[in-house]
Coordinates of C-alpha atoms in Angstrom, one line a residue:
Chain A
M1 CA -264.5 32.6 -15.5
S2 CA -265.9 29.1 -15.9
T3 CA -265.4 26.4 -13.0
R4 CA -265.2 23.7 -15.4
A5 CA -262.1 21.7 -14.6
G6 CA -259.3 21.9 -17.0
V7 CA -256.3 20.0 -18.5
M8 CA -253.0 21.8 -18.0
V9 CA -250.4 21.3 -20.7
T10 CA -247.0 22.5 -20.1
G11 CA -244.6 23.2 -23.0
I12 CA -247.7 23.5 -25.2
S13 CA -246.2 25.8 -27.8
G14 CA -243.8 23.2 -29.0
N15 CA -244.6 21.0 -32.0
L16 CA -245.7 18.1 -29.8
G17 CA -247.6 20.4 -27.6
R18 CA -249.6 22.0 -30.4
A19 CA -250.3 18.6 -31.7
V20 CA -251.8 17.5 -28.2
A21 CA -253.7 20.9 -28.0
K22 CA -255.4 20.2 -31.3
L23 CA -256.5 16.6 -30.2
L24 CA -257.7 17.9 -26.9
H25 CA -259.3 21.3 -27.2
L26 CA -262.5 20.4 -28.6
K27 CA -263.5 18.0 -25.7
E28 CA -261.5 19.4 -22.7
R29 CA -260.9 22.8 -21.4
V30 CA -257.2 23.2 -22.0
I31 CA -254.9 25.3 -20.1
G32 CA -251.6 26.0 -21.8
I33 CA -248.3 27.0 -20.2
D34 CA -245.2 28.0 -22.0
R35 CA -242.6 30.7 -22.0
R36 CA -242.9 30.8 -25.9
P37 CA -246.1 32.3 -27.4
F38 CA -248.5 29.7 -29.0
I39 CA -248.8 30.4 -32.7
G40 CA -252.0 29.8 -34.2
K41 CA -253.7 29.1 -31.1
P42 CA -257.2 27.8 -31.0
K43 CA -259.7 30.5 -29.6
D44 CA -261.0 28.4 -26.9
L45 CA -257.5 27.5 -25.4
E46 CA -256.4 29.5 -22.4
M47 CA -252.8 30.4 -22.8
H48 CA -250.4 31.5 -19.9
E49 CA -247.0 32.7 -21.3
L50 CA -245.2 31.8 -18.2
D51 CA -242.0 30.0 -17.0
I52 CA -242.9 26.8 -15.2
R53 CA -240.5 27.5 -12.4
K54 CA -242.1 30.8 -11.5
K55 CA -244.4 31.3 -8.5
K56 CA -247.0 32.6 -10.6
V57 CA -247.7 29.1 -12.0
E58 CA -249.5 28.4 -8.8
D59 CA -251.9 31.3 -9.4
V60 CA -253.2 29.3 -12.5
F61 CA -254.0 26.5 -10.2
R62 CA -255.7 28.8 -7.7
R63 CA -257.8 30.4 -10.4
V64 CA -258.7 27.4 -12.4
P65 CA -259.7 23.9 -11.1
I66 CA -257.0 21.6 -12.6
K67 CA -258.0 17.8 -13.0
A68 CA -255.2 16.7 -15.1
I69 CA -251.7 17.8 -16.3
I70 CA -249.7 16.8 -19.3
H71 CA -246.2 18.0 -18.4
M72 CA -244.0 18.1 -21.4
G73 CA -242.3 21.4 -20.7
I74 CA -238.9 19.8 -20.9
L75 CA -235.8 21.1 -22.7
H76 CA -233.6 19.1 -24.9
D77 CA -231.0 21.6 -26.2
P78 CA -227.2 20.5 -26.3
R79 CA -226.2 24.0 -26.8
M80 CA -227.7 25.4 -23.7
S81 CA -225.4 25.3 -20.7
S82 CA -226.0 22.2 -18.8
E83 CA -226.7 24.3 -15.6
D84 CA -229.7 26.3 -17.2
H85 CA -230.9 23.0 -18.8
H86 CA -230.8 21.2 -15.4
N87 CA -232.3 24.1 -13.7
F88 CA -235.3 24.4 -16.1
N89 CA -236.1 20.7 -16.5
V90 CA -235.7 19.7 -12.7
R91 CA -237.1 22.8 -11.0
G92 CA -239.8 23.1 -13.5
T93 CA -240.9 19.5 -13.1
M94 CA -240.8 20.0 -9.2
R95 CA -242.9 23.0 -9.3
I96 CA -245.3 21.5 -11.5
L97 CA -245.5 18.1 -9.4
E98 CA -245.8 20.2 -5.9
C99 CA -248.9 22.0 -7.4
A100 CA -250.4 18.9 -8.5
A101 CA -250.1 17.5 -5.1
K102 CA -251.3 20.7 -3.4
H103 CA -254.1 21.4 -5.7
N104 CA -255.7 18.0 -5.8
V105 CA -254.9 17.1 -9.4
K106 CA -256.2 13.8 -10.1
K107 CA -253.9 12.7 -13.0
V108 CA -250.3 13.6 -13.9
V109 CA -248.9 12.7 -17.3
V110 CA -245.2 13.3 -17.7
L111 CA -243.4 13.0 -21.0
S112 CA -240.1 11.3 -20.5
S113 CA -238.2 9.4 -23.1
A114 CA -236.8 6.0 -24.1
N115 CA -233.6 7.6 -24.3
V116 CA -233.3 7.4 -20.4
Y117 CA -232.1 3.7 -20.8
G118 CA -229.4 5.0 -23.1
P119 CA -227.7 3.0 -25.9
S120 CA -225.0 0.6 -25.3
P121 CA -223.4 -2.6 -26.6
D122 CA -224.7 -4.7 -23.8
N123 CA -228.3 -3.7 -23.9
S124 CA -230.9 -6.4 -24.3
N125 CA -232.8 -6.0 -27.5
F126 CA -235.9 -4.9 -25.9
L127 CA -235.7 -3.0 -22.6
T128 CA -238.6 -3.3 -20.5
E129 CA -239.8 -0.6 -18.0
D130 CA -237.8 -2.3 -15.3
A131 CA -234.4 -1.8 -16.9
P132 CA -232.0 0.6 -15.2
L133 CA -231.7 4.2 -16.7
M134 CA -228.1 4.2 -17.8
A135 CA -228.2 7.0 -20.2
A136 CA -226.1 9.2 -18.2
S137 CA -223.4 6.7 -17.7
R138 CA -222.1 7.4 -21.2
F139 CA -223.7 10.8 -21.7
P140 CA -223.7 12.8 -18.6
S141 CA -225.3 15.9 -19.8
V142 CA -228.5 14.1 -20.0
R143 CA -229.0 13.3 -16.3
D144 CA -231.5 16.0 -15.8
L145 CA -233.8 14.1 -18.2
I146 CA -233.2 10.9 -15.9
E147 CA -233.9 13.0 -13.1
V148 CA -237.1 14.3 -14.5
D149 CA -238.1 10.8 -14.9
M150 CA -237.1 9.7 -11.4
L151 CA -239.1 12.8 -9.9
A152 CA -242.1 11.6 -11.7
H153 CA -241.6 8.2 -10.4
A154 CA -241.1 9.2 -6.8
F155 CA -244.3 11.3 -7.1
F156 CA -246.2 8.2 -8.3
W157 CA -245.1 6.4 -5.0
K158 CA -245.6 9.3 -2.8
H159 CA -249.1 10.3 -3.9
S160 CA -250.9 7.2 -4.4
K161 CA -254.3 9.1 -5.0
V162 CA -252.9 10.8 -8.1
E163 CA -252.8 8.7 -11.0
T164 CA -249.3 9.5 -12.4
V165 CA -248.3 8.1 -15.9
V166 CA -244.8 8.4 -17.2
L167 CA -244.6 7.8 -21.0
R168 CA -241.1 6.9 -22.5
P169 CA -241.7 7.1 -26.3
V170 CA -238.9 6.2 -28.6
H171 CA -237.4 8.8 -30.8
I172 CA -240.0 11.3 -31.9
V173 CA -240.0 12.3 -35.6
G174 CA -242.1 14.6 -37.4
P175 CA -241.8 17.2 -40.4
T176 CA -241.5 20.1 -37.9
I177 CA -239.8 18.4 -34.9
K178 CA -236.3 19.7 -34.2
N179 CA -235.0 17.1 -31.7
A180 CA -231.7 15.4 -32.5
P181 CA -233.2 12.4 -34.3
S182 CA -235.4 14.3 -36.6
N183 CA -232.6 16.7 -37.4
F184 CA -230.1 13.9 -38.1
L185 CA -232.2 12.0 -40.4
R186 CA -233.0 15.3 -42.3
L187 CA -229.2 15.4 -43.2
K188 CA -228.6 14.8 -46.9
R189 CA -225.2 13.3 -46.0
P190 CA -225.5 11.8 -42.5
W191 CA -222.7 9.9 -40.8
L192 CA -223.0 6.5 -40.2
M193 CA -220.5 4.5 -37.9
A194 CA -218.9 2.1 -40.4
G195 CA -219.8 -1.4 -39.7
F196 CA -222.7 -0.5 -37.4
D197 CA -226.3 -0.7 -38.3
P198 CA -228.4 -0.8 -35.2
M199 CA -232.2 -1.3 -35.1
V200 CA -233.9 1.9 -34.5
Q201 CA -237.4 2.8 -33.3
L202 CA -239.1 5.9 -34.4
I203 CA -242.5 7.1 -33.4
H204 CA -244.5 10.1 -35.4
M205 CA -245.3 13.1 -33.1
D206 CA -249.0 12.7 -33.8
D207 CA -248.9 9.4 -32.4
V208 CA -247.0 10.4 -29.2
A209 CA -249.8 13.1 -29.0
G210 CA -252.3 10.5 -29.2
A211 CA -250.5 8.5 -26.7
L212 CA -250.4 11.5 -24.2
V213 CA -254.1 12.0 -24.4
E214 CA -254.8 8.4 -24.1
A215 CA -252.9 8.4 -20.9
L216 CA -255.5 10.9 -19.4
A217 CA -258.1 8.1 -19.5
P218 CA -258.9 7.0 -15.8
G219 CA -257.1 3.9 -14.7
H220 CA -253.8 4.3 -16.6
R221 CA -251.0 4.5 -14.0
G222 CA -247.3 3.6 -14.0
V223 CA -244.5 3.8 -16.5
Y224 CA -244.8 2.9 -20.0
N225 CA -242.3 2.6 -23.0
V226 CA -244.4 3.7 -26.0
T227 CA -243.0 2.3 -29.3
G228 CA -244.1 3.3 -32.8
P229 CA -244.8 1.0 -35.7
G230 CA -241.6 -1.3 -35.4
E231 CA -238.0 -1.5 -35.6
V232 CA -235.9 -1.0 -38.6
P233 CA -232.0 -0.9 -39.4
L234 CA -230.8 2.4 -39.6
S235 CA -229.4 1.7 -42.9
K236 CA -232.9 1.1 -44.3
V237 CA -234.1 4.3 -42.8
F238 CA -231.4 6.2 -45.0
A239 CA -232.4 4.1 -48.0
E240 CA -235.9 5.2 -47.6
L241 CA -235.2 8.8 -47.1
G242 CA -232.8 8.7 -50.2
S243 CA -230.0 10.1 -48.1
E244 CA -226.5 9.4 -48.8
P245 CA -224.8 8.3 -45.6
L246 CA -221.1 8.7 -45.1
P247 CA -219.3 5.9 -43.3
V248 CA -217.1 7.1 -40.7
P249 CA -214.9 4.7 -38.6
H250 CA -216.0 4.7 -35.1
L251 CA -212.6 5.4 -33.6
V252 CA -212.2 8.5 -35.6
A253 CA -215.9 9.7 -35.5
R254 CA -215.9 10.6 -31.8
P255 CA -213.0 12.8 -31.4
L256 CA -213.7 14.4 -34.8
L257 CA -217.3 15.3 -33.8
S258 CA -216.3 16.3 -30.6
T259 CA -214.0 18.9 -32.3
L260 CA -216.6 20.0 -34.8
F261 CA -219.2 20.3 -32.1
R262 CA -216.9 22.5 -29.8
Y263 CA -216.3 24.8 -32.8
R264 CA -219.9 24.8 -33.8
F265 CA -219.4 23.0 -37.2
A266 CA -221.8 20.2 -36.0
S267 CA -225.0 20.4 -34.0
F268 CA -224.8 17.0 -32.4
P269 CA -222.6 16.3 -29.4
P270 CA -220.3 13.2 -29.8
E271 CA -222.2 11.3 -27.3
E272 CA -225.0 11.1 -29.7
L273 CA -223.2 8.8 -31.8
D274 CA -224.0 5.9 -29.4
H275 CA -227.4 6.2 -30.9
I276 CA -226.3 5.2 -34.5
Q277 CA -223.8 2.8 -33.1
F278 CA -225.6 0.7 -30.3
L279 CA -229.2 -0.5 -29.5
C280 CA -231.5 1.3 -27.4
A281 CA -234.6 -0.4 -28.4
V282 CA -237.6 -0.7 -25.9
D283 CA -240.3 -3.2 -25.4
G284 CA -243.6 -1.3 -25.7
S285 CA -245.9 -4.3 -24.9
R286 CA -247.1 -3.0 -21.5
W287 CA -248.6 0.0 -23.1
L288 CA -250.0 -1.9 -25.9
N289 CA -251.7 -4.4 -23.7
E290 CA -253.1 -2.0 -21.3
T291 CA -254.5 0.7 -23.5
P292 CA -256.3 0.7 -26.9
W293 CA -253.8 3.1 -28.2
R294 CA -252.3 2.0 -31.5
P295 CA -249.8 4.0 -33.8
K296 CA -251.7 5.4 -36.6
L297 CA -248.8 5.8 -39.0
T298 CA -247.0 2.8 -40.7
L299 CA -243.3 2.6 -40.4
R300 CA -242.7 3.7 -43.8
E301 CA -244.9 6.8 -43.2
T302 CA -243.3 7.5 -40.0
I303 CA -239.6 7.5 -41.6
R304 CA -240.8 9.7 -44.4
S305 CA -242.5 12.1 -42.2
V306 CA -239.1 13.7 -41.1
I307 CA -238.9 15.3 -44.8
G308 CA -242.4 16.0 -44.7
G309 CA -243.3 13.2 -47.3
Chain B
M1 CA -228.5 -24.3 -52.1
L2 CA -230.5 -26.6 -49.7
G3 CA -231.8 -28.9 -52.4
P4 CA -235.0 -29.0 -54.3
S5 CA -237.5 -28.5 -51.4
R6 CA -235.6 -25.4 -50.5
D7 CA -238.5 -23.1 -50.5
E8 CA -240.7 -25.4 -48.4
K9 CA -237.9 -25.8 -45.9
L10 CA -237.5 -22.1 -45.8
A11 CA -241.1 -21.3 -45.4
G12 CA -240.9 -22.6 -41.9
L13 CA -237.9 -20.2 -41.1
R14 CA -239.7 -17.1 -41.9
R15 CA -240.3 -15.0 -38.8
N16 CA -242.5 -11.9 -38.4
E17 CA -240.5 -9.7 -40.8
N18 CA -241.7 -6.3 -41.5
E19 CA -241.8 -4.5 -45.0
F20 CA -238.0 -3.9 -44.5
G21 CA -237.3 -7.5 -44.5
V22 CA -236.1 -7.7 -40.9
D23 CA -237.7 -9.1 -37.7
P24 CA -237.8 -6.9 -34.4
F25 CA -234.4 -8.5 -33.5
G26 CA -232.9 -7.5 -36.9
F27 CA -232.8 -11.0 -38.3
S28 CA -233.1 -11.1 -42.0
L29 CA -233.7 -14.3 -43.9
E30 CA -232.6 -13.1 -47.2
Y31 CA -229.2 -11.8 -45.7
T32 CA -228.7 -15.0 -43.9
L33 CA -229.2 -17.1 -46.9
A34 CA -226.8 -14.8 -49.0
A35 CA -224.3 -15.1 -46.0
M36 CA -224.7 -18.8 -45.7
A37 CA -222.9 -19.8 -48.9
P38 CA -219.5 -19.6 -47.6
F39 CA -220.4 -21.3 -44.5
L40 CA -222.2 -24.0 -46.4
W41 CA -218.9 -24.7 -48.4
L42 CA -216.9 -24.7 -45.2
Y43 CA -219.6 -27.2 -43.7
K44 CA -219.6 -29.6 -46.7
H45 CA -216.0 -29.4 -48.0
Y46 CA -213.8 -27.8 -45.4
H47 CA -214.7 -29.2 -42.1
R48 CA -216.7 -32.0 -43.6
V49 CA -219.3 -32.0 -40.9
Q50 CA -220.7 -35.1 -39.8
T51 CA -223.7 -35.0 -37.5
F52 CA -225.0 -37.7 -35.0
G53 CA -228.3 -37.8 -33.6
I54 CA -229.8 -34.4 -34.9
E55 CA -233.2 -35.8 -35.0
K56 CA -233.2 -35.7 -31.1
V57 CA -233.5 -31.9 -31.3
P58 CA -237.4 -31.3 -30.1
Q59 CA -239.5 -29.0 -31.8
G60 CA -240.5 -25.8 -29.9
R61 CA -238.4 -24.1 -27.5
V62 CA -235.0 -25.8 -26.7
L63 CA -231.7 -24.9 -25.2
L64 CA -228.7 -26.2 -27.2
V65 CA -225.8 -26.5 -24.9
S66 CA -222.4 -27.0 -26.5
N67 CA -218.7 -27.0 -25.7
H68 CA -216.9 -24.0 -27.0
S69 CA -213.4 -23.9 -28.6
G70 CA -211.2 -23.2 -31.3
Q71 CA -210.4 -19.4 -31.0
L72 CA -212.9 -18.4 -33.6
P73 CA -216.5 -19.4 -33.1
M74 CA -216.8 -21.7 -36.0
D75 CA -218.4 -24.2 -33.9
A76 CA -221.3 -22.0 -33.6
A77 CA -221.5 -21.6 -37.3
M78 CA -221.3 -25.3 -38.1
I79 CA -224.0 -26.1 -35.5
A80 CA -226.2 -23.5 -37.1
V81 CA -225.7 -24.8 -40.6
A82 CA -226.3 -28.2 -39.4
L83 CA -229.7 -27.3 -38.0
L84 CA -230.6 -25.4 -41.0
T85 CA -229.7 -27.9 -43.6
E86 CA -230.2 -31.2 -41.7
G87 CA -232.6 -30.3 -39.0
R88 CA -236.1 -31.8 -39.2
P89 CA -237.6 -29.4 -39.7
A90 CA -235.0 -26.8 -40.6
R91 CA -234.2 -24.6 -37.8
A92 CA -232.6 -21.2 -37.7
V93 CA -231.0 -21.3 -34.2
R94 CA -230.3 -18.1 -32.3
A95 CA -226.8 -18.1 -30.5
M96 CA -226.3 -16.1 -27.5
V97 CA -223.2 -13.9 -28.4
E98 CA -220.8 -12.3 -26.1
K99 CA -221.6 -8.8 -24.8
W100 CA -218.7 -7.2 -26.6
V101 CA -219.7 -8.4 -30.1
P102 CA -222.2 -5.4 -30.6
S103 CA -219.2 -3.1 -30.0
L104 CA -217.3 -4.6 -33.0
P105 CA -218.0 -3.1 -36.4
Y106 CA -219.1 -5.2 -39.1
V107 CA -219.3 -8.1 -36.9
S108 CA -222.1 -6.6 -35.0
T109 CA -224.1 -6.0 -38.1
F110 CA -223.4 -9.5 -39.5
M111 CA -224.4 -11.3 -36.3
A112 CA -227.6 -9.3 -35.9
R113 CA -228.7 -10.0 -39.6
V114 CA -228.0 -13.8 -39.2
G115 CA -230.2 -13.7 -36.1
Q116 CA -227.6 -13.9 -33.4
I117 CA -228.4 -12.0 -30.1
V118 CA -226.4 -10.5 -27.2
G119 CA -226.6 -13.0 -24.4
T120 CA -228.7 -11.2 -22.0
P121 CA -230.9 -13.3 -19.8
E122 CA -234.0 -10.9 -20.9
N123 CA -233.1 -11.7 -24.5
C124 CA -232.9 -15.5 -23.9
R125 CA -236.2 -15.6 -22.0
R126 CA -237.9 -13.5 -24.6
L127 CA -236.7 -15.8 -27.5
L128 CA -237.6 -19.1 -25.5
E129 CA -241.1 -17.8 -25.0
N130 CA -241.2 -17.3 -28.7
E131 CA -240.6 -21.1 -29.0
E132 CA -237.1 -20.6 -30.6
A133 CA -233.9 -22.8 -30.5
I134 CA -231.2 -21.1 -28.5
L135 CA -227.6 -22.1 -28.8
V136 CA -225.5 -21.4 -25.6
F137 CA -221.9 -21.9 -24.7
P138 CA -221.8 -22.0 -21.0
E139 CA -218.0 -21.9 -21.1
G140 CA -218.2 -18.7 -22.9
V141 CA -214.8 -17.0 -23.8
R142 CA -213.2 -19.4 -21.3
G143 CA -213.8 -22.0 -23.7
L144 CA -213.4 -20.2 -26.9
G145 CA -210.0 -19.1 -25.8
K146 CA -208.6 -22.1 -24.1
L147 CA -205.1 -23.3 -25.1
Y148 CA -204.2 -26.5 -27.2
A149 CA -203.1 -28.3 -24.2
Q150 CA -206.7 -28.0 -22.6
R151 CA -208.5 -29.4 -25.6
Y152 CA -211.6 -31.4 -24.9
Q153 CA -211.5 -30.4 -21.2
L154 CA -214.6 -28.4 -20.4
Q155 CA -214.1 -25.2 -18.5
A156 CA -216.4 -24.2 -15.9
F157 CA -220.0 -23.8 -16.9
G158 CA -222.0 -20.7 -16.0
L159 CA -225.2 -21.2 -14.2
G160 CA -227.3 -18.7 -16.1
F161 CA -228.8 -21.1 -18.8
M162 CA -230.2 -23.6 -16.1
R163 CA -232.0 -20.7 -14.5
L164 CA -233.5 -19.9 -17.8
A165 CA -234.2 -23.4 -18.6
L166 CA -236.2 -24.0 -15.2
E167 CA -237.9 -20.6 -15.5
T168 CA -239.3 -21.1 -18.9
K169 CA -239.5 -25.1 -18.8
T170 CA -237.3 -25.6 -21.6
P171 CA -235.6 -28.8 -22.4
I172 CA -231.9 -28.9 -22.9
V173 CA -230.1 -30.8 -25.6
P174 CA -226.4 -31.3 -24.9
I175 CA -224.0 -31.1 -27.8
G176 CA -220.5 -32.2 -28.2
V177 CA -218.3 -30.7 -31.1
V178 CA -215.5 -32.8 -31.9
G179 CA -213.0 -31.1 -34.2
A180 CA -213.0 -27.7 -33.4
E181 CA -210.9 -27.9 -30.5
E182 CA -207.9 -28.6 -32.8
Q183 CA -208.8 -26.1 -35.6
S184 CA -206.6 -23.3 -34.4
P185 CA -204.2 -24.7 -31.7
A186 CA -203.5 -21.9 -29.3
L187 CA -200.0 -22.1 -27.7
M188 CA -200.4 -19.3 -25.3
Q189 CA -202.4 -16.2 -24.7
V190 CA -201.0 -12.7 -24.7
R191 CA -203.2 -11.3 -22.1
S192 CA -201.4 -7.9 -21.9
V193 CA -201.8 -7.0 -25.6
A194 CA -205.5 -8.3 -25.7
K195 CA -206.0 -5.9 -22.8
V196 CA -204.7 -2.9 -24.7
L197 CA -206.8 -3.8 -27.8
G198 CA -209.8 -4.2 -25.6
I199 CA -210.4 -7.7 -26.8
P200 CA -211.0 -10.8 -24.5
Y201 CA -208.1 -12.8 -25.5
L202 CA -205.3 -12.9 -28.1
P203 CA -204.0 -16.4 -28.8
V204 CA -200.6 -17.2 -30.5
T205 CA -201.1 -20.1 -32.9
P206 CA -198.7 -21.9 -35.5
T207 CA -200.4 -19.6 -38.0
G208 CA -199.7 -16.4 -36.0
V209 CA -203.2 -15.0 -35.6
P210 CA -205.9 -17.7 -35.4
F211 CA -206.9 -19.4 -38.7
P212 CA -209.1 -22.4 -38.7
L213 CA -207.4 -25.5 -40.0
P214 CA -209.6 -28.0 -42.1
T215 CA -210.1 -30.5 -39.1
K216 CA -213.0 -32.8 -39.4
Y217 CA -216.0 -31.8 -37.4
R218 CA -218.3 -34.2 -35.7
I219 CA -221.3 -32.8 -34.1
Y220 CA -223.0 -35.0 -31.5
F221 CA -226.6 -34.3 -30.3
G222 CA -227.6 -35.8 -27.1
E223 CA -231.2 -36.7 -25.7
P224 CA -233.1 -33.8 -24.5
M225 CA -232.8 -33.3 -20.7
T226 CA -235.6 -31.8 -18.9
F227 CA -235.1 -30.4 -15.2
T228 CA -237.5 -29.7 -12.6
G229 CA -237.2 -26.8 -9.9
T230 CA -237.4 -23.1 -9.8
A231 CA -235.2 -20.4 -11.1
D232 CA -234.4 -19.2 -7.7
E233 CA -232.9 -22.2 -6.2
D234 CA -229.5 -21.9 -4.5
D235 CA -226.4 -21.8 -6.8
Q236 CA -225.4 -25.1 -5.1
E237 CA -228.5 -26.9 -6.2
L238 CA -228.3 -25.3 -9.7
E239 CA -224.6 -26.4 -9.9
K240 CA -225.7 -30.0 -9.4
K241 CA -228.0 -29.7 -12.4
V242 CA -225.5 -27.8 -14.5
Q243 CA -222.9 -30.4 -13.7
S244 CA -225.2 -33.4 -14.9
V245 CA -225.4 -31.4 -18.3
R246 CA -221.7 -30.7 -18.4
D247 CA -221.1 -34.4 -17.7
R248 CA -223.2 -35.3 -20.7
V249 CA -221.4 -33.2 -23.0
Q250 CA -217.9 -34.3 -21.7
G251 CA -219.2 -37.9 -22.1
M252 CA -220.0 -37.3 -25.7
L253 CA -216.7 -35.6 -26.3
D254 CA -214.7 -38.3 -24.8
A255 CA -216.5 -41.0 -26.9
G256 CA -216.2 -39.0 -30.1
V257 CA -212.6 -38.4 -29.6
K258 CA -212.0 -42.1 -28.8
E259 CA -214.2 -43.1 -31.8
R260 CA -212.4 -41.0 -34.5
Q261 CA -209.5 -42.2 -36.3
H262 CA -207.7 -38.9 -37.1
V263 CA -208.1 -35.1 -36.5
F264 CA -208.2 -34.2 -40.0
W265 CA -210.4 -36.9 -41.5

């Protein structure tokens, strides 16, 4: 087995993970970890079908020298029990960070999200990296995602020799992405909160993959918001996609969606409505100033990508 | 709408709008001009606004500090129209709106498209650094919701605007709006009902719910004031500076009220 130091990518079998693998495998030795099989895996990529919480993960570190980790093995499934969710995200992240510290990994990149700030009517128009992570105040079941961000944050301070980067990209969209924003924008008749039209920020998954790879470059460290090609009112996104939004009064929407979600007629928990009612936009200038990374897709292309256009 | 040189005037108002016609804050010039028509009518024919000293507003970053009154924020709209139509050059001001505005349907969208921003210090700092004109009402809701008996008595001023002015080295232009204080005379505030409805105040006026009467507006612009100091001064120090701005506004109000012959003309 080669002794060339590798880059470990957790959650590699997801859409974003595969996009990162595609960018990375030709120039780096990539070690993928995921519970799911990697469909269409490049031949030169080493894959371990493992749960990141398991002890066995450490065997990988023992066998292969790892110089950097991109950690994106983080679950976002509103249907999963909050306990499993929390368990996987928090314990998984802890395991990976512990291994990183123990096995002298030089670089740790953690994929968080701009959603950790949470949408709220009193948000500033552009939240900087110093803004408090308030998402759980209105949406308690996302607190594990905040915990993951905080764990990475704590790791950054505790292990000053490791270059830790926490990326908080805005809503990730893409033709195959199945997260809440992409699924929502793909609806033919999405709800809109009558009288509300917040500015939204979207980023294409390929641009996020590019940012994750850029974060591996020596020198980058710290927490960065990653914004895509700009801000746009939600109504313009619908117009661009040709969807026919259904205005629902906000006082009715919450209890209604809550019932629909409980009986599985809807796949969005009612708290997600905050995202189409209030602002949660971030300032990505720190990342833009400190790195050469720029989004490759235009705003229009990014919006259209959710329907594969 | 703004006369023959309209296009020229408007060229200066364009901001960095994207292909969807909005700037990063959600301001849309097209929307603003369309939305302006009724306000322009109110400005010219209903409140018959008269401005004094509008040329004193400097170019570049500036904080416009005004009294706030009248139950409905017509004073903000009239100051905005004044600067848009009579300002030299025309300026699209950004007002800092209350934090509950984004939770109101329709109002929130309207405010964002015409360039009004939630009044957080971060927003204000960002806009001043972009050399914008920011309209602030340091009395806030205390001023807007005051009773008829308290007209032209400035309520307590917040200190936030002064901190921002010092931090960003921004001149302050005091503004006195005469006429708004009588537009919707509040006889009492029903706080209990307001609380239930989740709104900051609910006045009882002769027209039932507040409706602006056609009072004549006079808007006085004062000389720009510059302050020196640091943003993390003691509140006591800041209060002195804030008090000097407040005194100027009060002075302009007193003079304006004395000068005029009648509330309605």
